[in-house]
Amino acid sequence: MRFGSFASIGFIVALGAIIVMYLLKRKYVDTVVPSHMLWNRVLRNLEANKPWQKLRNQMLFWIQMLIAALLVLALMEPVIPYEKEVKSHLVLVVDTSASMSATDMQNNRGDSNARIDQMKSKLREFVNGPASKSEITLIRIADQPELLESRQTDKNLVLQSIDQLTVNYGVSAYRETMSLASSLTRLEKDAEIVVYTDEQWPEQSAGITYNVPVRVESIVGTGDNIAIAQFGVKLPASGAADKVQGVAVIRNWSSITRTMDAVLTIGEEAQVGEVHTLTLEPGKQQTLQFTNLPVASYYGLQLDVEDSIQADNRAYAFLSDQGQARVLLVTEGNLFLEKALQLSGAQVVKIQIPSDGNSENFADMPKDTIIVPDTKLDMVILDHVADPYIESTEWKELIAQHPVWRIGSTTAKQIAPITSTFEIDEHPINRYIRMADTHIAQLDDIQSVSWGQPIIKLGENPVIFAGTEQGQPRLTFNFDLHQSDLPLRSEFPILVRNSIDWLSESRMTTLGRLTAGSTKEIPLSPRAARVEWKQLTSNIDASKQTVSASSEQSQTSGVTAYQTVPAIPGLYQLEQYDAAGVRISYALAEVAMDAAESNVLQQEKLSFQIKNMNQAEGIAADQMLADDSNTPSGMQLTTWLALFIMALLLLEWGVYQRGNSI
């Protein structure tokens, strides 16, 4: 026998109250006796005052005690369990949301166990037991409903699908999945929907009507989780590169007070920046401030705490200005070029060199005449710069490690073009460029370069070279802008913008925070032929892996801009490759679990609207079927106990009328 409300056993104290009342009650019998029996009367009085003697031959007392005991038993809702009749078609809806990864359950050995593992164990028992002769439809709650099995009678295949269930860390489609389950059973007469879940649903399925019974099998844990709710960094208003500021919000989603360390790390080396120790009460949150951090490609925050869900204990942040190209411009002075660079959105760091110099003036010049700026750069533009200016070791390293755009040469022989007809190849730099009526007075006599090919020619003479050298983009204009009217034409700002975009393809950008498993529109290079997500760190374990992006390849347009974000939370790098397999750009992204799943205490009773089976006959209206997973299945004894108590009350009245209580 099982009980639906075992706590009602507390009412058993009422039996003690009845006993106390009978013990305190004095009852004397008036009897006329001769005087020689006075002594016996005294003895009888003494005997009558012994407490437990009062309970002898008290039929009314025992009836009242039985009634009180039965009332307590009825309040405990006793049930005689029996095996429920299993429907011929069972639709099993399994919850694999991020909260099901919580390790707040215990297995048969008493070890910690994830909710999803506990759910798999229950599913196996059900499939191998009561549901072994039923048709089984298995539906997974993921980012969209997944029909794993449909009316499957081979239980081995069903068990195989159950074993392959994994956690979905993205947004889960609860309502859509239940709508699918309702549709599959709309015309069924002998079917049942069984939902295996921890009942942590951010959205209810109100408005969906079911034609068959819906039963909920709860997978409820203890609920103990700490999560990083927010984490971000920014440069101060002053723009000081060594004073990056950060802020984080930590929340306690458990029912107990927790103490932990929050460790901030900097860059790929994971250098520890700051460590904060904080104590959080249940349901509370705390804001952490970080100051004077150096500029880095990214920042990490790790909670050093043992809780139910690992995926929300780590977060990453990126500086918001990563999207603008930072350009070092070395020039004698070119107002049109500087204005065009500003229109392109680039951040320009300018170094002015003397305008009256030529190659002969620099023979005895020190190699460190131009100091390399101590700032983070994305590319270098050398506008008619003589080699002696940039022959120091620091300049050679800077040029080797960054994209370089050279405009004009100070050493090459000059030639005058003999034609005004331009040949323009297909190239990202040449988009919307026609060079119509453009005049160039002098060209550098450079017919070829080892690292690239000409993309624009004037007759047989190359005008612009483009290519790569040791993985870095290289661009050369074979003429001095002062020897052409190109800067005066409307195409010039477009040409500069195309050049900056092409040169900056290989620099690092950031995609920010993305939800696991979601679809994101990402701008891709026109030259991209392959896209890959490379996992740098994982929030689940320390393993690293390369996940192929799920995008359709096309010979005409390369890959699609709509990319599916990886399913495992962590830090990723989205890499773009050209047709030759050379990486042309990459971008950092934080892949995070659905924040709504962090609250493991959000467990509400699920309810589903069941259409009365007699509605077709015009008898019924709708009724609400709530979660009855905590109510034991079997024969309810409460009604029978109530009838028996009524019979005992009638018996008690009869005994009282006959006076048999004396």
XYZ file of C-alpha atoms in Angstrom:
662
model
C 0.000 0.000 0.000
C 1.169 3.521 -0.802
C -0.029 6.903 0.414
C -0.682 10.112 -1.494
C -0.322 12.337 1.608
C 1.855 10.622 4.170
C 2.190 13.883 6.121
C -1.435 13.497 7.307
C -0.236 10.827 9.741
C 0.282 13.719 12.127
C -3.461 13.705 12.871
C -2.914 10.443 14.782
C -2.480 12.595 17.900
C -6.299 12.757 17.972
C -6.331 9.171 19.241
C -4.320 10.245 22.245
C -6.819 13.012 22.969
C -9.685 10.489 23.067
C -7.757 8.255 25.463
C -6.971 11.199 27.771
C -10.637 12.210 27.917
C -11.680 8.714 28.946
C -8.923 8.509 31.576
C -9.927 11.812 33.180
C -13.611 10.927 33.231
C -15.005 9.646 36.590
C -18.045 7.370 36.548
C -19.790 6.188 39.706
C -22.625 3.646 40.071
C -25.287 4.290 42.681
C -26.110 0.992 44.477
C -28.139 0.344 47.647
C -26.294 -2.177 49.867
C -26.471 -3.297 53.538
C -24.122 -1.550 55.960
C -21.802 -4.519 56.240
C -20.890 -3.959 52.612
C -19.544 -0.425 53.168
C -16.033 -1.737 53.167
C -16.516 -3.470 49.861
C -17.852 -0.187 48.443
C -14.662 1.599 49.391
C -12.639 -1.070 47.653
C -14.751 -0.707 44.542
C -14.166 3.071 44.555
C -10.444 2.517 44.712
C -10.673 -0.003 41.877
C -12.789 2.381 39.786
C -10.216 5.155 40.090
C -7.418 3.054 38.565
C -6.995 4.734 35.127
C -6.655 1.739 32.841
C -9.640 -0.058 34.448
C -11.863 2.624 32.961
C -11.082 1.386 29.473
C -12.446 -2.117 30.130
C -15.791 -2.949 28.607
C -16.028 0.487 26.960
C -17.441 -0.407 23.534
C -18.150 3.245 22.725
C -14.501 4.109 23.392
C -13.167 1.459 21.056
C -15.595 2.452 18.306
C -14.491 6.081 18.603
C -10.834 5.050 18.509
C -11.446 3.013 15.351
C -13.291 5.911 13.715
C -10.447 8.317 14.525
C -7.843 5.894 13.178
C -9.791 5.408 9.960
C -10.158 9.179 9.531
C -6.380 9.582 9.790
C -5.899 6.762 7.287
C -8.365 8.389 4.873
C -6.502 11.723 5.111
C -3.313 9.895 4.081
C -5.018 8.948 0.774
C -4.125 5.239 0.763
C -3.791 3.470 -2.565
C -3.494 -0.207 -3.331
C -1.091 -0.154 -6.279
C -1.677 -2.205 -9.345
C -0.154 -2.212 -12.803
C -1.881 0.397 -14.963
C -3.253 -0.640 -18.291
C -0.804 0.511 -20.954
C -2.156 2.010 -24.171
C -1.409 0.387 -27.493
C 0.315 3.560 -28.752
C 2.630 5.517 -26.436
C 4.062 8.913 -27.400
C 7.129 9.494 -25.232
C 8.195 13.155 -25.098
C 11.698 13.475 -23.641
C 13.119 16.748 -22.315
C 16.801 17.220 -23.231
C 17.091 20.931 -22.390
C 20.204 22.350 -20.698
C 18.705 21.994 -17.221
C 18.644 18.222 -17.759
C 22.468 18.284 -17.572
C 22.233 19.168 -13.865
C 24.073 16.571 -11.781
C 21.790 16.834 -8.753
C 20.374 13.293 -8.885
C 21.641 10.063 -7.339
C 21.850 6.654 -8.955
C 21.303 3.284 -7.267
C 24.834 3.378 -5.824
C 24.314 6.811 -4.293
C 26.675 8.568 -6.755
C 25.892 11.906 -8.408
C 23.927 11.479 -11.591
C 22.710 13.861 -14.281
C 18.991 14.343 -14.748
C 19.224 13.146 -18.332
C 20.880 9.908 -17.181
C 18.123 9.402 -14.613
C 15.560 9.982 -17.357
C 17.243 7.416 -19.615
C 17.117 4.860 -16.794
C 13.380 5.433 -16.298
C 12.765 5.215 -20.031
C 14.598 1.897 -20.290
C 12.590 0.421 -17.401
C 9.336 1.596 -18.970
C 10.178 0.333 -22.467
C 11.401 -3.032 -21.177
C 8.441 -3.372 -18.804
C 4.899 -2.026 -19.202
C 5.463 -0.599 -22.694
C 7.121 -3.678 -24.178
C 4.035 -4.614 -26.223
C 3.039 -1.094 -27.290
C 3.900 0.962 -30.342
C 6.282 3.725 -29.270
C 6.752 7.160 -30.767
C 9.794 8.974 -29.352
C 9.983 12.780 -29.611
C 12.922 14.832 -28.360
C 12.529 18.396 -27.069
C 15.448 20.251 -28.690
C 15.850 23.549 -30.571
C 13.058 22.122 -32.717
C 10.956 18.955 -32.289
C 12.872 15.826 -33.293
C 10.874 12.715 -34.187
C 13.320 9.933 -33.306
C 10.970 6.947 -33.580
C 7.467 6.652 -35.059
C 5.160 3.791 -34.010
C 8.193 1.608 -33.429
C 7.513 -1.950 -32.266
C 11.154 -3.034 -32.083
C 12.100 -2.058 -28.541
C 15.814 -2.528 -29.300
C 15.685 0.350 -31.776
C 13.827 2.462 -29.222
C 16.437 1.671 -26.556
C 19.188 2.575 -29.011
C 17.586 5.973 -29.625
C 17.241 6.492 -25.864
C 20.929 5.733 -25.321
C 21.877 8.318 -27.963
C 19.974 11.173 -26.305
C 22.180 14.196 -25.575
C 21.632 17.551 -23.900
C 20.535 20.510 -26.024
C 22.245 23.608 -24.588
C 20.363 26.000 -26.843
C 16.780 27.268 -26.694
C 14.343 24.354 -26.430
C 11.078 24.261 -28.365
C 8.719 23.066 -25.622
C 5.474 24.337 -27.119
C 6.284 23.203 -30.653
C 7.145 19.703 -29.428
C 3.924 19.330 -27.459
C 1.995 20.611 -30.461
C 3.581 17.844 -32.548
C 2.644 15.239 -29.917
C -0.939 16.510 -29.950
C -1.090 16.323 -33.752
C 0.220 12.755 -33.832
C -2.517 11.589 -31.435
C -5.403 13.730 -32.654
C -7.289 10.797 -34.203
C -6.107 8.178 -31.692
C -8.480 6.283 -29.397
C -6.042 4.030 -27.554
C -2.991 6.244 -27.028
C -1.251 8.189 -24.276
C 1.361 10.945 -24.154
C 4.030 10.496 -21.465
C 6.308 13.497 -20.819
C 9.679 12.842 -19.162
C 10.926 16.181 -17.855
C 12.287 18.121 -14.892
C 9.307 20.503 -15.335
C 11.643 23.488 -15.718
C 9.787 24.978 -18.655
C 10.209 28.717 -19.376
C 7.035 28.490 -21.462
C 3.817 26.561 -20.934
C 1.821 24.841 -23.657
C -1.455 26.636 -22.937
C -3.846 26.686 -25.869
C -2.920 23.208 -27.119
C -5.706 20.650 -26.753
C -5.036 16.916 -26.484
C -7.419 14.117 -27.412
C -5.582 11.530 -25.309
C -4.388 11.445 -21.688
C -1.135 13.245 -20.872
C 1.016 11.955 -18.023
C 4.142 13.617 -16.613
C 7.054 11.623 -15.250
C 9.050 14.130 -13.194
C 12.827 14.076 -12.998
C 13.226 16.454 -10.058
C 16.623 17.105 -8.465
C 17.807 19.060 -5.464
C 18.424 22.265 -7.429
C 21.918 23.682 -6.739
C 23.423 25.957 -9.392
C 25.567 29.096 -9.667
C 25.664 30.962 -12.991
C 27.440 33.879 -14.654
C 24.469 35.984 -15.745
C 26.474 38.725 -17.527
C 30.096 39.478 -18.395
C 31.501 42.298 -20.524
C 34.501 44.572 -21.000
C 35.070 48.021 -22.492
C 37.700 50.680 -22.961
C 37.331 53.793 -20.766
C 36.284 57.105 -22.274
C 39.918 58.227 -22.216
C 40.852 55.341 -24.517
C 43.796 54.255 -22.369
C 44.862 50.856 -23.694
C 46.047 49.572 -20.310
C 42.876 50.417 -18.412
C 40.218 48.106 -19.802
C 37.230 47.864 -17.489
C 35.060 44.796 -16.919
C 31.821 43.948 -15.144
C 30.184 40.625 -14.305
C 26.959 39.546 -12.605
C 26.946 36.253 -10.652
C 23.668 34.666 -9.517
C 22.907 31.939 -6.994
C 20.100 29.725 -8.318
C 20.321 27.279 -5.408
C 18.458 26.999 -2.108
C 21.559 27.400 0.092
C 24.217 30.079 0.646
C 27.323 29.464 -1.484
C 30.892 30.834 -1.316
C 33.125 30.743 -4.401
C 36.021 32.373 -6.276
C 35.550 34.234 -9.560
C 38.790 34.133 -11.591
C 39.319 36.521 -14.524
C 41.847 35.444 -17.167
C 43.392 37.508 -19.968
C 44.004 36.396 -23.554
C 45.096 33.103 -25.035
C 47.707 32.564 -22.322
C 44.907 32.604 -19.698
C 46.956 34.912 -17.505
C 45.160 35.452 -14.203
C 44.079 39.097 -13.934
C 41.910 39.286 -10.819
C 40.362 36.892 -8.307
C 37.227 37.807 -6.352
C 35.819 35.780 -3.461
C 32.089 36.216 -2.977
C 29.300 34.748 -0.862
C 25.778 34.602 -2.282
C 22.543 33.906 -0.461
C 19.836 31.802 -2.165
C 18.266 33.600 -5.109
C 20.597 36.624 -4.827
C 23.070 38.080 -7.318
C 26.239 40.164 -7.025
C 28.027 42.516 -9.421
C 31.816 42.318 -9.785
C 33.983 45.151 -11.123
C 37.347 44.700 -12.877
C 39.735 47.609 -13.595
C 43.120 48.357 -15.189
C 43.093 45.303 -17.453
C 45.453 45.225 -20.461
C 44.078 45.043 -23.996
C 43.698 41.426 -25.113
C 41.990 39.412 -27.828
C 39.473 38.141 -25.269
C 38.827 37.810 -21.537
C 37.585 34.776 -19.612
C 35.731 34.453 -16.308
C 35.632 31.148 -14.433
C 33.663 30.288 -11.271
C 35.579 27.958 -8.977
C 32.571 26.166 -7.491
C 30.997 22.716 -7.466
C 27.393 22.954 -8.638
C 24.864 21.146 -10.813
C 25.513 22.735 -14.235
C 29.034 23.326 -15.579
C 28.088 25.085 -18.800
C 27.208 28.426 -17.146
C 30.280 28.599 -14.880
C 32.470 30.129 -17.594
C 31.983 33.174 -19.818
C 34.000 35.245 -22.296
C 34.048 38.911 -23.294
C 35.523 40.943 -26.158
C 36.247 44.637 -26.639
C 33.485 46.280 -28.651
C 35.813 48.205 -30.978
C 37.262 45.083 -32.593
C 35.166 45.678 -35.717
C 37.028 48.840 -36.844
C 40.267 48.458 -38.773
C 43.234 50.192 -37.110
C 45.496 51.521 -39.861
C 49.044 52.864 -39.607
C 49.522 55.442 -42.405
C 53.109 56.491 -43.204
C 52.966 59.351 -45.721
C 54.521 62.581 -46.944
C 51.024 64.021 -46.796
C 47.970 63.132 -48.865
C 44.751 64.846 -47.872
C 42.553 62.891 -50.307
C 43.870 59.534 -49.059
C 43.401 60.513 -45.424
C 39.798 61.620 -46.031
C 39.003 58.429 -47.955
C 40.400 56.314 -45.103
C 38.207 58.182 -42.626
C 35.156 57.599 -44.840
C 35.931 53.879 -44.857
C 35.507 53.773 -41.059
C 39.142 52.958 -40.311
C 40.960 54.263 -37.264
C 44.051 55.984 -38.669
C 47.374 56.401 -36.889
C 49.441 58.804 -39.037
C 53.216 59.193 -39.246
C 54.390 62.190 -41.298
C 57.707 61.974 -43.155
C 59.575 64.786 -44.961
C 58.142 65.566 -48.367
C 61.353 66.757 -50.023
C 63.370 63.582 -49.627
C 64.396 61.032 -52.172
C 66.375 57.822 -52.034
C 69.773 59.565 -52.304
C 69.144 61.711 -49.209
C 68.844 58.626 -46.961
C 72.184 56.946 -47.521
C 73.592 58.077 -44.187
C 70.262 58.202 -42.313
C 69.988 56.107 -39.068
C 67.829 53.028 -39.518
C 65.521 53.948 -36.620
C 64.525 57.366 -37.970
C 60.818 56.399 -37.760
C 59.834 54.891 -34.430
C 57.379 51.997 -34.641
C 54.240 53.010 -32.718
C 53.452 50.972 -29.596
C 49.810 50.291 -30.387
C 47.684 47.446 -31.744
C 47.412 47.626 -35.544
C 45.520 45.759 -38.238
C 47.422 46.934 -41.330
C 50.144 49.279 -42.604
C 49.866 51.760 -45.508
C 53.138 53.056 -46.940
C 52.409 56.080 -49.145
C 55.505 56.783 -51.258
C 57.875 55.822 -48.420
C 61.584 55.261 -49.052
C 63.035 51.974 -47.864
C 65.615 53.485 -45.445
C 62.740 54.732 -43.323
C 61.521 51.175 -42.694
C 64.665 49.065 -42.662
C 64.950 48.677 -38.886
C 64.330 45.269 -37.310
C 61.139 46.538 -35.649
C 59.741 47.726 -38.993
C 60.614 44.480 -40.730
C 58.780 42.492 -38.038
C 55.788 44.835 -38.232
C 55.531 44.522 -42.015
C 55.980 40.730 -41.929
C 53.165 40.303 -39.397
C 50.561 42.658 -40.903
C 48.804 43.328 -44.210
C 50.684 46.013 -46.163
C 49.464 48.460 -48.794
C 52.260 50.224 -50.736
C 51.466 53.279 -52.864
C 54.223 54.269 -55.274
C 57.913 53.448 -55.218
C 60.824 55.790 -54.550
C 63.364 53.583 -56.331
C 61.621 52.131 -59.402
C 62.070 53.605 -62.854
C 59.168 55.755 -64.047
C 57.458 55.194 -67.384
C 54.695 57.066 -69.191
C 51.691 54.972 -70.270
C 51.102 54.907 -74.010
C 47.390 54.032 -73.750
C 44.412 55.057 -71.627
C 42.586 51.715 -71.774
C 42.360 49.866 -68.468
C 42.022 46.095 -68.125
C 40.197 45.307 -64.877
C 40.081 41.734 -63.541
C 37.402 40.279 -61.267
C 38.583 40.942 -57.704
C 36.990 42.188 -54.447
C 39.069 45.377 -54.690
C 37.661 46.107 -58.154
C 33.985 45.971 -57.210
C 32.151 48.992 -58.700
C 35.448 50.269 -60.198
C 35.604 51.218 -63.899
C 38.558 53.674 -64.011
C 36.806 55.503 -66.865
C 38.605 58.698 -67.959
C 41.192 58.239 -65.219
C 44.594 59.668 -66.087
C 47.954 58.447 -64.713
C 50.982 60.489 -65.725
C 53.730 58.158 -64.480
C 53.834 54.451 -63.649
C 56.454 52.504 -61.735
C 58.237 50.166 -64.092
C 57.469 47.022 -62.080
C 56.165 44.245 -64.302
C 55.781 41.472 -61.745
C 56.017 40.604 -58.054
C 56.672 37.235 -56.407
C 53.694 37.356 -54.082
C 50.803 38.377 -56.381
C 49.256 39.125 -59.747
C 48.144 42.357 -61.417
C 44.412 43.012 -61.021
C 44.353 46.245 -63.061
C 46.496 46.979 -66.115
C 46.955 50.044 -68.246
C 47.738 48.515 -71.579
C 50.507 45.982 -70.836
C 51.692 47.759 -67.679
C 50.453 46.617 -64.276
C 48.727 49.325 -62.258
C 47.684 47.412 -59.115
C 49.129 44.162 -57.693
C 47.269 42.032 -55.113
C 48.244 38.783 -53.386
C 49.590 37.235 -50.203
C 53.057 36.834 -48.737
C 53.587 34.339 -45.910
C 49.854 34.378 -45.262
C 49.579 38.186 -45.088
C 47.689 40.200 -47.748
C 49.786 42.493 -49.928
C 48.548 45.347 -52.123
C 50.674 47.643 -54.304
C 49.646 50.668 -56.357
C 52.246 51.032 -59.146
C 51.973 54.822 -59.198
C 52.131 57.847 -56.934
C 48.693 59.262 -56.228
C 50.116 62.714 -56.841
C 50.793 61.633 -60.451
C 47.113 60.842 -61.134
C 43.694 62.428 -61.024
C 42.227 59.252 -59.441
C 41.902 60.898 -55.959
C 39.637 63.527 -57.560
C 37.189 60.973 -58.933
C 34.091 59.579 -57.172
C 35.444 56.032 -57.484
C 38.443 56.755 -55.250
C 36.660 56.447 -51.850
C 35.085 53.205 -53.105
C 38.487 51.876 -54.181
C 39.970 52.752 -50.778
C 37.051 51.113 -48.943
C 37.357 47.940 -51.049
C 41.086 47.859 -50.377
C 40.660 48.251 -46.607
C 37.973 45.532 -46.530
C 40.127 43.123 -48.515
C 43.251 43.769 -46.442
C 41.341 43.420 -43.178
C 39.734 40.093 -44.087
C 42.509 38.212 -42.306
C 42.401 40.222 -39.087
C 40.593 38.970 -36.030
C 37.028 40.123 -35.444
C 34.444 39.057 -32.875
C 30.911 37.759 -33.193
C 30.024 38.331 -29.538
C 27.832 35.973 -27.534
C 25.803 33.384 -29.463
C 23.319 30.833 -28.155
C 24.304 27.220 -28.721
C 22.601 25.582 -31.685
C 21.080 28.811 -33.011
C 21.324 30.124 -36.572
C 23.374 33.284 -37.075
C 23.753 35.431 -40.180
C 27.492 36.077 -40.506
C 29.088 38.270 -43.202
C 31.452 36.119 -45.237
C 34.245 37.024 -47.582
C 33.388 36.751 -51.303
C 36.429 34.457 -51.578
C 35.260 32.085 -48.817
C 34.880 28.520 -50.098
C 34.842 26.749 -46.722
C 33.827 27.756 -43.198
C 34.767 25.965 -39.996
C 34.099 26.436 -36.296
C 37.247 25.683 -34.281
C 36.736 25.071 -30.571
C 39.342 26.861 -28.438
C 37.914 26.048 -25.008
C 34.898 24.082 -23.816
C 32.604 24.866 -20.905
C 31.882 21.152 -20.505
C 35.359 19.579 -20.602
C 38.891 20.411 -21.618
C 38.777 18.618 -24.972
C 39.234 20.531 -28.214
C 37.642 19.658 -31.498
C 36.876 21.096 -34.917
C 33.196 21.233 -35.812
C 32.270 21.596 -39.468
C 29.824 24.398 -40.070
C 26.457 23.118 -41.279
C 26.155 25.263 -44.379
C 25.408 24.256 -47.933
C 28.374 24.498 -50.291
C 27.777 26.221 -53.619
C 30.112 26.548 -56.606
C 28.792 29.983 -57.501
C 28.393 31.784 -54.189
C 30.602 29.793 -51.847
C 29.032 29.133 -48.453
C 25.851 30.643 -47.125
C 25.962 33.475 -44.609
C 23.494 31.622 -42.354
C 25.621 29.455 -40.101
C 24.526 27.036 -37.374
C 26.271 27.842 -34.104
C 28.032 24.849 -32.422
C 25.988 22.882 -29.883
C 28.575 22.784 -27.062
C 29.128 25.979 -24.992
C 32.639 27.378 -25.087
C 34.982 29.736 -26.952
C 35.100 29.234 -30.722
C 36.901 30.635 -33.731
C 34.991 30.879 -37.014
C 37.549 30.457 -39.791
C 37.048 31.203 -43.491
C 39.168 29.507 -46.170
C 39.491 30.199 -49.868
C 39.380 27.591 -52.638
C 43.113 26.853 -52.190
C 42.624 26.076 -48.489
C 44.304 29.282 -47.279
C 42.688 30.917 -44.259
C 41.526 34.391 -45.179
C 39.834 35.493 -41.942
C 38.727 34.354 -38.507
C 36.406 35.638 -35.803
C 36.054 34.825 -32.105
C 32.669 33.942 -30.627
C 31.351 32.880 -27.244
C 28.836 30.046 -27.502
C 26.634 30.032 -24.396
C 23.813 27.855 -23.099
C 20.269 29.197 -22.873
C 20.321 31.466 -19.798
C 16.713 30.563 -18.940
C 17.828 27.003 -18.135
C 20.197 28.061 -15.325
C 17.376 28.455 -12.822
C 17.122 24.835 -11.664
C 14.635 25.855 -8.947
C 12.040 26.899 -11.533
C 9.902 23.792 -11.309
C 6.175 24.331 -11.715
C 3.406 21.802 -12.080
C 2.713 21.256 -15.740
C -0.886 21.170 -16.883
C -2.340 20.126 -20.222
C -5.794 20.737 -21.615
C -7.470 17.391 -22.325
C -10.540 17.214 -24.528
C -13.241 14.988 -23.021
C -13.499 11.767 -24.993
C -17.305 12.049 -25.081
C -17.291 15.483 -26.685
C -18.129 13.962 -30.048
C -21.391 12.771 -28.506
C -22.212 16.253 -27.249
C -21.770 15.401 -23.544
C -18.582 17.060 -22.400
C -16.656 20.257 -22.120
C -12.920 20.674 -21.668
C -11.164 19.689 -18.491
C -7.685 20.349 -17.155
C -5.421 17.392 -16.491
C -2.607 18.372 -14.178
C 0.579 16.523 -13.450
C -0.324 13.440 -11.448
C 3.136 11.929 -11.412
C 3.318 12.211 -7.623
C -0.015 10.444 -7.148
C 0.430 6.664 -6.953
C -1.449 4.692 -9.556
C -3.841 2.077 -8.202
C -7.170 1.663 -6.410
C -8.035 4.643 -4.198
C -9.295 3.560 -0.727
C -10.486 6.963 0.508
C -14.070 6.479 -0.667
C -14.330 3.019 0.874
C -12.923 4.273 4.161
C -15.492 7.079 4.225
C -18.339 4.559 3.786
C -16.942 2.362 6.552
C -16.649 5.350 8.896
C -20.297 6.212 8.256
C -21.271 2.665 9.213
C -19.259 2.910 12.428
C -20.976 6.199 13.319
C -24.350 4.462 13.023
C -23.048 1.658 15.226
C -21.788 4.192 17.773
C -25.223 5.829 17.906
C -26.849 2.465 18.559
C -24.407 1.631 21.345
C -24.980 5.017 22.952
C -28.763 4.558 22.809
C -28.547 1.151 24.550
C -26.254 2.528 27.211
C -23.615 -0.177 26.726
C -20.936 2.325 27.491
C -21.422 1.731 31.195
